[in-house]
Amino acid sequence: MLIPQNYWHSTLCAENRPVPNLLVIFGASGDLTRRKLIPALYHLFMRDLLHSDSRIIGCARSEMDKQQFRQSLREFLTGEDQEKLNEFLGRVSYFSGDYSDPATYQKLRQQIFELDPGQTMNRTFYLATPASLYPQIVPELGKAGLCAENYEGTPWSHVVLEKPFGFDLASAEALDRMLHETLRERQIYRIDHYLGKETVQNILMLRFANIIFEPVWNSSYIDHIQITAAESVGVGTRAGYYDQSGQLRDMFQNHMLAMLALVAMEAPAVFDADSMRDEQLKLIRSIRPFPIQELDKYLIRGQYTQSMDKALPGYRQEANIPPGSNTETYVAAKILIDNWRWRGVPFLLRTGKRLASKRSEIAITFKRVPHSIFPQLRAEDLEPDTLVLNVQPEEGMALSIQAKQPGSKLCMGKLTMNFSYAEVFGGKVPDAYERLLLDCMLGDQTLFIRSDTIAAAWKLLTPILEAWQKSDSQKLDCPCALQFYSAGSEGPNAAEKLLDGIDSTWRTIK
Ligand code: NDP
């Protein structure tokens, strides 16, 4: 679809201005910091969204001085304006320390006080470490007096956490108790980077800033919704973590349910953090519990095996994966939501590793027309309209409708109207971490997950994890059996069973 250059002339922006912030990154020597956080901060800096007084302090165990740390970041910021890059790196410092040693936090306190003697700046502590270190770091921050806020909460002290938020309901609740011993909920920012993606945020604009979608956004007009998050890569270098976690915990409990909530929730009273998160919670609580006795009708788990041409290894052949591992690398589910809006509409969610391609999308399939007025064309010959929200690799959306093909005959065909963010904006779409880091520094929790929503998600999924564990240890022939799929394929055949009674197939991942 061609869009004129001045298309966005009437854009309404509600962007807050940046405020001075001291951003401390724990785990600063790691992959997330170098690949995502620092480039995102640099791009914010280039867009004038990092306040000129803001500073970034990295902390990790690795011995490095400030210059070595800055140098280590350069390769992740290649091709950038050297002068601006040097200016940005001039705001970055580093110190090494052991997270379990109180002296580390005293050292940090001293650095913070040197940079902000009047203690007027907001503080953001980003925990880019393995989650097992959160119970060490958060209490120590508290003991060092670094998280204290006055009653009004200004200046702020915010703590940003990366998933996983627990491994099941009990561990998530324990993590939560630990956090709340030091922090108030308003200080905790739990990141789900899918929520920072433009298309995912656009779900709300699409639904609630337009009149044409919401009247048909219900069980009267929508046949089913498919949400896919497919990765072409395997377990990579994360074997140790992933084999303990699996796809249900790593992708489904967070990103998949977060996308589902945005697509299916009711309109919040206002677009603010509490109203938004109240609606998300309500939606997650409305999901019908999975019937464990006939789980395979609603949810299946899979694991990739060596590809047909042997070019890709199976999961059990990957480095550092135990040869007998039953960890799932694929999950597909049919979810039903028990509320007025969605009664009877299946939500088909699937996520996996080593699938045919990297693709994340939300596809809304509308019902067929009830009757065809066109001679020779039955209602069932007319394809249903679909709206596809592309989340990655290219963010955008596509609406497919039936239209007449030019000519004297009555020929009907599918017409797809495509919108690509990169095409329309003529450049790169900001990475999700840019938006999320900015929101943390602005104190806006709207795109971050609240603890009750996490607990509701674990409450839904923990019985499944327990049933899987039981079936693995007792080798029961049960409806939780692990299904295998060839690496590079579209996933296990058993996923087809979830479509029983639905007039559709899984959308192709290629
Ligand atoms: P890393 O495994 O690279 O760890 C980050 C840093 O933490 C390391 O550089 C290391 O620094 C320190 N560290 C690691 N293990 C230990 C340990 N046992 N004890 C003390 N320090 C340790 O993690 P990532 O950077 O990949 O990820 C950080 C967090 O973000 C994790 O919770 C991860 O689950 C999450 N995440 C990561 C994503 C990614 O793309 N990488 C995506 C989404 C979430 P040093 O040895 O110098 O102290």
Coordinates of C-alpha atoms and ligand atoms in Angstrom, one line a residue:
M1 CA 0.0 0.0 0.0
L2 CA 1.5 3.4 -1.0
I3 CA 1.3 5.9 1.7
P4 CA 2.0 9.6 0.9
Q5 CA 4.9 11.2 2.7
N6 CA 2.7 13.6 4.6
Y7 CA 0.5 10.8 5.9
W8 CA 1.5 11.3 9.5
H9 CA 1.1 15.1 9.4
S10 CA -1.7 14.9 12.0
T11 CA 0.2 12.6 14.4
L12 CA -0.7 13.3 18.0
C13 CA 2.3 12.6 20.3
A14 CA 2.0 12.2 24.0
E15 CA 5.7 11.9 24.7
N16 CA 7.1 13.0 28.0
R17 CA 10.4 14.8 28.3
P18 CA 13.3 12.9 29.8
V19 CA 14.2 13.6 33.4
P20 CA 17.7 13.2 35.0
N21 CA 18.3 9.6 35.9
L22 CA 21.1 7.5 37.3
L23 CA 20.8 4.1 35.7
V24 CA 22.7 1.3 37.4
I25 CA 23.0 -1.9 35.4
F26 CA 24.0 -5.1 37.3
G27 CA 25.2 -7.8 35.0
A28 CA 26.8 -5.1 32.8
S29 CA 29.4 -7.6 31.3
G30 CA 26.6 -9.7 29.9
D31 CA 24.9 -10.3 26.6
L32 CA 21.7 -8.4 27.3
T33 CA 23.5 -5.3 28.4
R34 CA 25.8 -5.2 25.4
R35 CA 23.4 -6.4 22.7
K36 CA 20.2 -4.6 23.9
L37 CA 20.4 -2.1 26.8
I38 CA 23.5 -0.1 25.8
P39 CA 22.4 0.3 22.1
A40 CA 18.9 1.2 23.2
L41 CA 20.3 3.9 25.6
Y42 CA 22.5 5.2 22.8
H43 CA 19.6 5.5 20.5
L44 CA 17.6 7.4 23.2
F45 CA 20.6 9.6 23.6
M46 CA 20.6 10.3 19.9
R47 CA 16.9 11.1 20.0
D48 CA 17.5 13.6 22.8
L49 CA 15.5 11.3 25.2
L50 CA 18.4 10.8 27.6
H51 CA 18.6 13.9 29.9
S52 CA 22.0 15.6 29.7
D53 CA 22.5 15.0 33.4
S54 CA 21.7 11.3 33.2
R55 CA 24.6 8.8 33.8
I56 CA 24.9 5.0 33.4
I57 CA 26.9 2.9 35.9
G58 CA 27.7 -0.7 35.0
C59 CA 28.5 -3.3 37.6
A60 CA 29.5 -6.9 37.3
R61 CA 32.1 -9.3 38.8
S62 CA 34.4 -9.1 35.7
E63 CA 37.5 -7.0 36.4
M64 CA 37.6 -4.1 34.1
D65 CA 38.2 -0.4 34.4
K66 CA 35.9 2.3 33.0
Q67 CA 37.9 2.6 29.7
Q68 CA 37.9 -1.2 29.1
F69 CA 34.2 -1.3 29.7
R70 CA 33.5 1.5 27.3
Q71 CA 35.8 -0.1 24.7
S72 CA 33.9 -3.4 25.1
L73 CA 30.6 -1.6 24.2
R74 CA 32.0 0.0 21.0
E75 CA 31.6 -3.1 18.9
F76 CA 27.9 -3.1 19.6
L77 CA 27.5 0.5 18.5
T78 CA 29.4 0.2 15.2
G79 CA 28.6 2.5 12.3
E80 CA 27.5 5.3 14.6
D81 CA 28.6 8.9 14.6
Q82 CA 32.0 8.8 16.4
E83 CA 31.8 12.2 18.1
K84 CA 28.3 11.5 19.4
L85 CA 29.4 8.0 20.4
N86 CA 32.3 9.3 22.4
E87 CA 30.0 11.8 24.1
F88 CA 27.6 9.0 25.0
L89 CA 30.3 6.7 26.3
G90 CA 31.6 9.6 28.4
R91 CA 28.4 9.2 30.4
V92 CA 29.1 5.5 31.1
S93 CA 31.2 4.2 34.0
Y94 CA 31.9 0.8 35.4
F95 CA 33.0 -0.9 38.6
S96 CA 33.5 -4.5 39.5
G97 CA 32.1 -6.1 42.6
D98 CA 30.7 -9.3 44.0
Y99 CA 26.9 -9.1 44.3
S100 CA 26.9 -11.0 47.7
D101 CA 29.4 -8.5 49.3
P102 CA 27.9 -5.5 51.1
A103 CA 31.0 -3.5 50.2
T104 CA 29.9 -3.6 46.5
Y105 CA 26.8 -1.6 47.5
Q106 CA 28.8 0.8 49.6
K107 CA 31.0 1.4 46.6
L108 CA 27.9 2.0 44.5
R109 CA 26.5 4.3 47.1
Q110 CA 29.6 6.4 47.0
Q111 CA 29.6 6.6 43.2
I112 CA 25.9 7.6 43.3
F113 CA 26.6 10.3 45.9
E114 CA 29.5 11.7 43.9
L115 CA 27.4 12.0 40.8
D116 CA 24.3 13.3 42.6
P117 CA 25.5 15.0 45.8
G118 CA 22.1 16.7 46.3
Q119 CA 20.3 13.4 45.9
T120 CA 17.8 14.9 43.5
M121 CA 18.1 12.5 40.6
N122 CA 15.8 9.5 40.0
R123 CA 17.5 6.1 40.2
T124 CA 16.9 3.0 38.1
F125 CA 18.5 -0.3 39.0
Y126 CA 18.4 -2.7 36.1
L127 CA 19.0 -6.3 37.1
A128 CA 20.4 -7.8 33.9
T129 CA 21.7 -10.8 35.8
P130 CA 20.5 -14.4 36.1
A131 CA 17.2 -14.3 38.1
S132 CA 18.9 -16.4 40.8
L133 CA 20.8 -13.3 41.8
Y134 CA 17.7 -11.1 42.5
P135 CA 17.4 -12.3 46.1
Q136 CA 21.1 -11.3 46.7
I137 CA 20.9 -7.9 45.0
V138 CA 17.6 -6.4 46.0
P139 CA 18.0 -6.8 49.8
E140 CA 21.5 -5.5 49.6
L141 CA 20.3 -2.4 47.7
G142 CA 17.8 -1.9 50.5
K143 CA 20.3 -2.3 53.3
A144 CA 22.6 0.2 51.6
G145 CA 19.6 2.7 51.6
L146 CA 19.6 2.9 47.9
C147 CA 15.9 2.1 47.3
A148 CA 14.5 4.5 49.9
E149 CA 11.9 6.8 48.5
N150 CA 10.0 9.5 50.4
Y151 CA 6.2 9.2 50.6
E152 CA 5.6 11.1 47.3
G153 CA 8.1 8.8 45.6
T154 CA 10.3 11.6 44.2
P155 CA 13.1 11.2 43.4
W156 CA 12.3 7.6 42.4
S157 CA 14.2 4.4 43.0
H158 CA 13.0 1.9 40.5
V159 CA 14.2 -1.7 40.1
V160 CA 13.9 -3.4 36.7
L161 CA 13.7 -7.2 36.5
E162 CA 14.1 -9.5 33.6
K163 CA 12.1 -12.7 33.2
P164 CA 11.8 -15.4 34.5
F165 CA 9.5 -14.2 37.3
G166 CA 9.6 -17.5 39.1
F167 CA 9.4 -21.0 37.8
D168 CA 5.9 -21.8 39.1
L169 CA 3.2 -20.3 41.3
A170 CA 5.1 -21.0 44.6
S171 CA 8.4 -19.6 43.4
A172 CA 6.8 -16.6 41.8
E173 CA 5.1 -15.9 45.1
A174 CA 8.3 -16.3 47.0
L175 CA 10.1 -13.9 44.6
D176 CA 7.3 -11.5 45.1
R177 CA 7.5 -11.6 48.9
M178 CA 11.3 -11.1 48.7
L179 CA 10.9 -8.0 46.5
H180 CA 8.2 -6.5 48.6
E181 CA 10.3 -6.7 51.7
T182 CA 12.5 -4.0 50.2
L183 CA 10.3 -2.4 47.5
R184 CA 6.8 -1.1 46.9
E185 CA 5.0 -2.5 43.9
R186 CA 5.2 0.9 42.2
Q187 CA 9.0 0.6 42.3
I188 CA 9.1 -2.7 40.5
Y189 CA 9.4 -2.8 36.7
R190 CA 9.0 -6.4 35.4
I191 CA 10.1 -6.3 31.7
D192 CA 8.3 -8.3 29.0
H193 CA 10.1 -6.9 26.0
Y194 CA 7.2 -8.0 23.7
L195 CA 5.2 -5.2 25.3
G196 CA 7.7 -2.7 24.0
K197 CA 7.2 -3.7 20.4
E198 CA 5.4 -1.2 18.3
T199 CA 2.9 -3.6 16.8
V200 CA 2.0 -5.0 20.3
Q201 CA 1.4 -1.5 21.6
N202 CA -0.5 -0.6 18.5
I203 CA -3.1 -3.3 19.3
L204 CA -4.5 -0.8 21.8
M205 CA -4.5 2.1 19.4
L206 CA -6.1 -0.1 16.7
R207 CA -8.8 -1.3 19.1
F208 CA -9.5 1.8 21.1
A209 CA -8.6 4.8 19.0
N210 CA -10.7 3.7 16.0
I211 CA -14.4 3.0 15.8
I212 CA -14.4 0.4 13.0
F213 CA -12.7 -2.6 14.8
E214 CA -14.2 -2.7 18.3
P215 CA -17.9 -3.3 17.2
V216 CA -16.7 -6.5 15.5
W217 CA -14.1 -7.5 18.1
N218 CA -16.2 -10.3 19.7
S219 CA -17.6 -13.7 19.3
S220 CA -20.4 -12.5 16.9
Y221 CA -17.8 -11.6 14.2
I222 CA -14.5 -13.3 15.1
D223 CA -14.1 -17.0 14.3
H224 CA -10.8 -17.6 16.0
I225 CA -7.4 -15.9 16.7
Q226 CA -4.0 -17.3 16.2
I227 CA -1.0 -16.0 18.1
T228 CA 2.4 -17.3 16.9
A229 CA 5.9 -16.7 18.3
A230 CA 8.2 -18.9 16.2
E231 CA 12.0 -18.8 16.4
S232 CA 14.3 -20.4 13.8
V233 CA 17.2 -20.7 16.2
G234 CA 17.7 -23.5 18.7
V235 CA 18.7 -23.3 22.3
G236 CA 22.0 -21.6 21.4
T237 CA 24.3 -20.7 24.4
R238 CA 21.5 -20.7 26.9
A239 CA 21.4 -24.5 27.4
G240 CA 21.9 -24.4 31.2
Y241 CA 19.0 -22.0 31.8
Y242 CA 16.7 -23.3 29.1
D243 CA 16.8 -27.0 29.9
Q244 CA 15.6 -26.1 33.4
S245 CA 13.0 -23.7 32.0
G246 CA 11.5 -24.9 28.7
Q247 CA 9.2 -23.0 26.3
L248 CA 6.2 -22.8 28.5
R249 CA 8.1 -20.9 31.1
D250 CA 10.4 -19.0 28.7
M251 CA 7.9 -17.8 26.2
F252 CA 4.3 -18.8 27.0
Q253 CA 3.8 -17.7 30.5
N254 CA 5.0 -14.2 29.7
H255 CA 5.1 -13.1 26.0
M256 CA 2.2 -15.2 24.7
L257 CA -0.2 -14.5 27.5
A258 CA 0.8 -10.8 27.4
M259 CA -0.1 -10.6 23.7
L260 CA -3.3 -12.5 24.3
A261 CA -4.3 -10.1 27.1
L262 CA -3.9 -7.1 24.9
V263 CA -5.9 -8.6 22.0
A264 CA -8.7 -9.8 24.2
M265 CA -9.0 -7.4 27.2
E266 CA -11.8 -4.9 27.7
A267 CA -11.1 -1.2 27.2
P268 CA -9.5 0.3 30.3
A269 CA -11.2 3.3 31.8
V270 CA -8.2 5.4 31.0
F271 CA -4.8 4.6 29.5
D272 CA -2.8 4.5 32.7
A273 CA -0.8 1.8 34.4
D274 CA -3.4 0.6 37.0
S275 CA -6.4 0.7 34.7
M276 CA -4.5 -1.2 31.9
R277 CA -3.1 -3.8 34.3
D278 CA -6.5 -4.3 36.0
E279 CA -8.0 -5.2 32.6
Q280 CA -5.1 -7.6 31.8
L281 CA -5.5 -9.3 35.1
K282 CA -9.2 -9.7 34.6
L283 CA -8.6 -11.3 31.2
I284 CA -6.0 -13.8 32.4
R285 CA -8.3 -14.8 35.2
S286 CA -11.1 -15.4 32.7
I287 CA -9.1 -18.1 30.9
R288 CA -10.7 -21.4 31.3
P289 CA -8.4 -23.8 33.3
F290 CA -6.8 -26.5 31.2
P291 CA -8.5 -30.0 31.8
I292 CA -5.5 -32.1 32.8
Q293 CA -7.2 -35.4 32.1
E294 CA -7.6 -34.5 28.4
L295 CA -4.8 -32.0 28.1
D296 CA -3.9 -33.1 24.6
K297 CA -7.1 -31.6 23.3
Y298 CA -6.1 -28.2 24.5
L299 CA -2.3 -28.1 24.9
I300 CA 0.6 -30.0 23.5
R301 CA 4.3 -29.8 24.1
G302 CA 7.0 -30.7 21.6
Q303 CA 10.8 -31.1 21.2
Y304 CA 12.8 -30.7 18.1
T305 CA 14.8 -33.6 16.7
Q306 CA 17.6 -33.6 14.1
S307 CA 16.4 -32.2 10.7
M308 CA 15.6 -34.5 7.9
D309 CA 18.7 -33.4 5.9
K310 CA 20.7 -33.7 9.2
A311 CA 21.9 -30.1 8.8
L312 CA 20.3 -29.0 12.1
P313 CA 20.9 -30.9 15.4
G314 CA 18.1 -32.2 17.6
Y315 CA 17.6 -30.6 21.0
R316 CA 19.1 -33.6 22.8
Q317 CA 22.2 -33.3 20.6
E318 CA 22.7 -29.6 21.5
A319 CA 25.8 -28.6 23.6
N320 CA 25.2 -29.0 27.3
I321 CA 21.7 -30.6 27.0
P322 CA 21.3 -33.9 28.7
P323 CA 20.7 -36.7 26.1
G324 CA 17.5 -37.8 27.9
S325 CA 16.1 -34.3 28.4
N326 CA 12.3 -34.0 28.2
T327 CA 12.3 -30.2 28.2
E328 CA 9.8 -28.9 25.7
T329 CA 10.9 -26.5 23.0
Y330 CA 7.4 -26.1 21.6
V331 CA 4.0 -25.4 23.0
A332 CA 0.7 -25.0 21.2
A333 CA -2.5 -24.4 23.0
K334 CA -6.2 -23.8 22.4
I335 CA -7.4 -21.3 25.0
L336 CA -11.0 -20.5 25.8
I337 CA -12.0 -17.3 27.6
D338 CA -15.1 -17.5 29.8
N339 CA -16.6 -14.0 29.5
W340 CA -19.4 -12.4 27.5
R341 CA -17.2 -11.1 24.7
W342 CA -15.3 -14.3 23.8
R343 CA -17.6 -17.1 24.7
G344 CA -16.8 -20.0 22.3
V345 CA -14.0 -18.2 20.4
P346 CA -10.8 -20.4 20.3
F347 CA -7.5 -18.6 20.8
L348 CA -4.8 -20.7 19.2
L349 CA -1.3 -19.9 20.6
R350 CA 1.9 -21.5 19.5
T351 CA 5.5 -20.9 20.2
G352 CA 8.6 -22.9 19.5
K353 CA 12.3 -23.0 18.7
R354 CA 13.9 -24.3 15.5
L355 CA 10.8 -23.8 13.5
A356 CA 10.7 -23.0 9.8
S357 CA 11.4 -19.3 10.3
K358 CA 11.4 -16.5 12.8
R359 CA 7.9 -15.1 12.8
S360 CA 5.7 -13.5 15.5
E361 CA 2.2 -12.5 14.6
I362 CA -1.3 -12.2 15.8
A363 CA -3.9 -13.2 13.2
I364 CA -7.6 -12.4 13.7
T365 CA -9.9 -14.5 11.4
F366 CA -13.4 -13.1 11.1
K367 CA -16.4 -15.3 10.4
R368 CA -17.6 -16.0 6.9
V369 CA -20.5 -14.0 5.5
P370 CA -23.7 -15.7 6.4
H371 CA -25.1 -15.9 2.9
S372 CA -23.7 -15.3 -0.6
I373 CA -25.7 -13.2 -3.0
F374 CA -23.3 -14.0 -5.8
P375 CA -24.4 -16.6 -8.3
Q376 CA -22.0 -19.6 -8.5
L377 CA -20.4 -18.6 -5.2
R378 CA -21.4 -20.2 -2.0
A379 CA -20.8 -18.5 1.3
E380 CA -18.2 -21.1 2.1
D381 CA -16.3 -20.3 -1.1
L382 CA -15.7 -16.7 0.2
E383 CA -12.6 -16.6 2.3
P384 CA -13.0 -15.1 5.7
D385 CA -11.4 -11.7 6.2
T386 CA -8.2 -11.7 8.3
L387 CA -6.3 -9.0 10.1
V388 CA -2.7 -9.9 10.8
L389 CA -0.6 -7.9 13.2
N390 CA 3.1 -8.7 12.4
V391 CA 5.2 -8.4 15.5
Q392 CA 8.5 -9.7 14.0
P393 CA 10.7 -9.8 12.0
E394 CA 9.0 -6.8 10.3
E395 CA 6.5 -4.9 12.4
G396 CA 3.3 -4.0 10.5
M397 CA -0.2 -5.2 9.7
A398 CA -2.1 -6.6 6.9
L399 CA -5.9 -6.7 6.3
S400 CA -7.1 -9.3 3.8
I401 CA -10.6 -8.9 2.4
Q402 CA -12.5 -10.3 -0.6
A403 CA -12.6 -8.1 -3.7
K404 CA -13.6 -8.2 -7.3
Q405 CA -10.8 -8.9 -9.7
P406 CA -10.9 -6.5 -12.7
G407 CA -12.7 -7.8 -15.8
S408 CA -16.1 -8.4 -17.2
K409 CA -16.6 -11.7 -15.3
L410 CA -17.5 -11.9 -11.6
C411 CA -14.2 -13.1 -10.2
M412 CA -13.5 -12.8 -6.5
G413 CA -10.1 -12.8 -5.0
K414 CA -8.2 -12.0 -1.8
L415 CA -7.0 -8.4 -1.6
T416 CA -4.4 -7.7 1.0
M417 CA -3.7 -4.2 2.3
N418 CA -0.2 -4.1 3.8
F419 CA 1.3 -1.6 6.2
S420 CA 4.9 -1.8 7.3
Y421 CA 6.3 0.4 10.0
A422 CA 9.7 0.6 8.5
E423 CA 8.3 1.5 5.0
V424 CA 5.9 4.2 6.4
F425 CA 8.4 5.8 8.7
G426 CA 11.3 5.3 6.3
G427 CA 13.7 3.9 8.8
K428 CA 14.3 1.5 11.5
V429 CA 11.6 0.9 14.1
P430 CA 12.9 1.6 17.6
D431 CA 13.8 -1.5 19.5
A432 CA 11.4 -2.5 22.2
Y433 CA 14.1 -1.9 24.9
E434 CA 14.3 1.8 23.9
R435 CA 10.6 2.3 24.7
L436 CA 10.8 0.2 27.9
L437 CA 14.0 1.9 29.2
L438 CA 12.5 5.3 28.6
D439 CA 9.3 4.4 30.4
C440 CA 11.3 3.1 33.4
M441 CA 13.2 6.3 33.5
L442 CA 10.0 8.3 33.2
G443 CA 8.2 6.2 35.9
D444 CA 5.5 4.9 33.7
Q445 CA 4.5 1.3 34.6
T446 CA 1.8 0.9 31.9
L447 CA 3.9 -1.6 29.8
F448 CA 5.2 -3.5 32.8
I449 CA 3.7 -6.5 34.4
R450 CA 2.1 -6.4 37.8
S451 CA 2.7 -9.2 40.4
D452 CA -1.0 -10.3 40.5
T453 CA -1.0 -10.8 36.7
I454 CA 2.1 -13.0 37.0
A455 CA 0.5 -15.0 39.8
A456 CA -2.7 -15.5 37.7
A457 CA -0.6 -16.7 34.8
W458 CA 1.3 -19.2 37.0
K459 CA -1.9 -20.4 38.6
L460 CA -3.1 -21.3 35.1
L461 CA 0.1 -23.0 34.0
T462 CA 1.4 -24.7 37.2
P463 CA -1.0 -27.7 37.0
I464 CA 0.3 -28.3 33.5
L465 CA 4.0 -28.2 34.7
E466 CA 3.1 -30.6 37.5
A467 CA 1.3 -33.0 35.1
W468 CA 4.3 -33.0 32.8
Q469 CA 6.7 -33.7 35.7
K470 CA 4.5 -36.6 36.9
S471 CA 4.2 -38.1 33.5
D472 CA 8.0 -37.9 32.9
S473 CA 8.9 -39.4 36.2
Q474 CA 6.3 -42.2 36.1
K475 CA 6.5 -42.8 32.4
L476 CA 2.7 -42.7 32.2
D477 CA 1.0 -43.0 28.9
C478 CA -0.9 -39.8 29.4
P479 CA -2.3 -36.9 27.4
C480 CA 0.9 -34.9 28.3
A481 CA 3.2 -36.9 26.1
L482 CA 6.1 -35.1 24.5
Q483 CA 5.6 -34.8 20.7
F484 CA 8.6 -34.6 18.4
Y485 CA 9.1 -32.4 15.4
S486 CA 11.9 -32.1 12.9
A487 CA 14.2 -29.1 13.3
G488 CA 13.3 -26.5 10.7
S489 CA 9.7 -27.8 10.3
E490 CA 6.4 -26.2 11.2
G491 CA 6.2 -28.1 14.5
P492 CA 4.7 -31.4 15.7
N493 CA 1.8 -32.9 13.8
A494 CA -0.1 -33.4 17.0
A495 CA -0.8 -29.6 17.1
E496 CA -3.4 -30.3 14.3
K497 CA -5.6 -32.0 16.9
L498 CA -6.1 -28.6 18.6
L499 CA -7.9 -27.4 15.5
D500 CA -10.6 -30.1 15.8
G501 CA -14.0 -28.3 15.2
I502 CA -12.3 -25.2 13.8
D503 CA -12.8 -24.3 10.2
S504 CA -9.1 -23.5 9.6
T505 CA -5.5 -24.7 9.6
W506 CA -2.5 -23.3 11.4
R507 CA -1.1 -20.4 9.5
T508 CA 2.1 -21.3 7.8
I509 CA 5.3 -20.2 9.6
K510 CA 7.5 -19.9 6.5
Ligands
NDP1 P1 24.3 -13.5 31.1 O1 24.3 -15.0 31.4 O2 25.1 -13.0 30.0 O3 24.7 -12.9 32.6 C1 24.8 -11.5 32.8 C2 26.0 -11.3 33.7 O4 25.7 -11.7 35.0 C3 27.2 -12.0 33.3 O5 28.0 -11.2 32.4 C4 27.9 -12.2 34.6 O6 28.8 -11.1 34.8 C5 26.9 -12.2 35.6 N1 26.6 -13.6 36.1 C6 26.2 -14.7 35.4 N2 26.1 -15.7 36.2 C7 26.4 -15.3 37.4 C8 26.5 -16.0 38.7 N3 26.2 -17.3 38.8 N4 26.9 -15.3 39.7 C9 27.2 -14.0 39.6 N5 27.1 -13.3 38.4 C10 26.8 -14.0 37.4 O7 22.8 -13.0 31.0 P2 22.1 -12.1 29.9 O8 22.9 -10.9 29.8 O9 21.9 -12.9 28.7 O10 20.7 -11.9 30.5 C11 20.5 -11.2 31.7 C12 19.1 -11.4 32.2 O11 18.2 -11.0 31.2 C13 18.8 -12.9 32.5 O12 17.9 -12.9 33.6 C14 18.1 -13.3 31.3 O13 17.2 -14.4 31.5 C15 17.3 -12.1 30.9 N6 17.1 -12.0 29.4 C16 18.1 -11.9 28.5 C17 17.8 -11.8 27.2 C18 19.0 -11.7 26.2 O14 18.7 -11.4 25.0 N7 20.2 -12.0 26.6 C19 16.5 -11.6 26.7 C20 15.5 -11.6 27.7 C21 15.8 -11.8 29.0 P3 30.1 -11.3 35.7 O15 30.6 -12.7 35.6 O16 31.0 -10.3 35.1 O17 29.7 -10.9 37.0

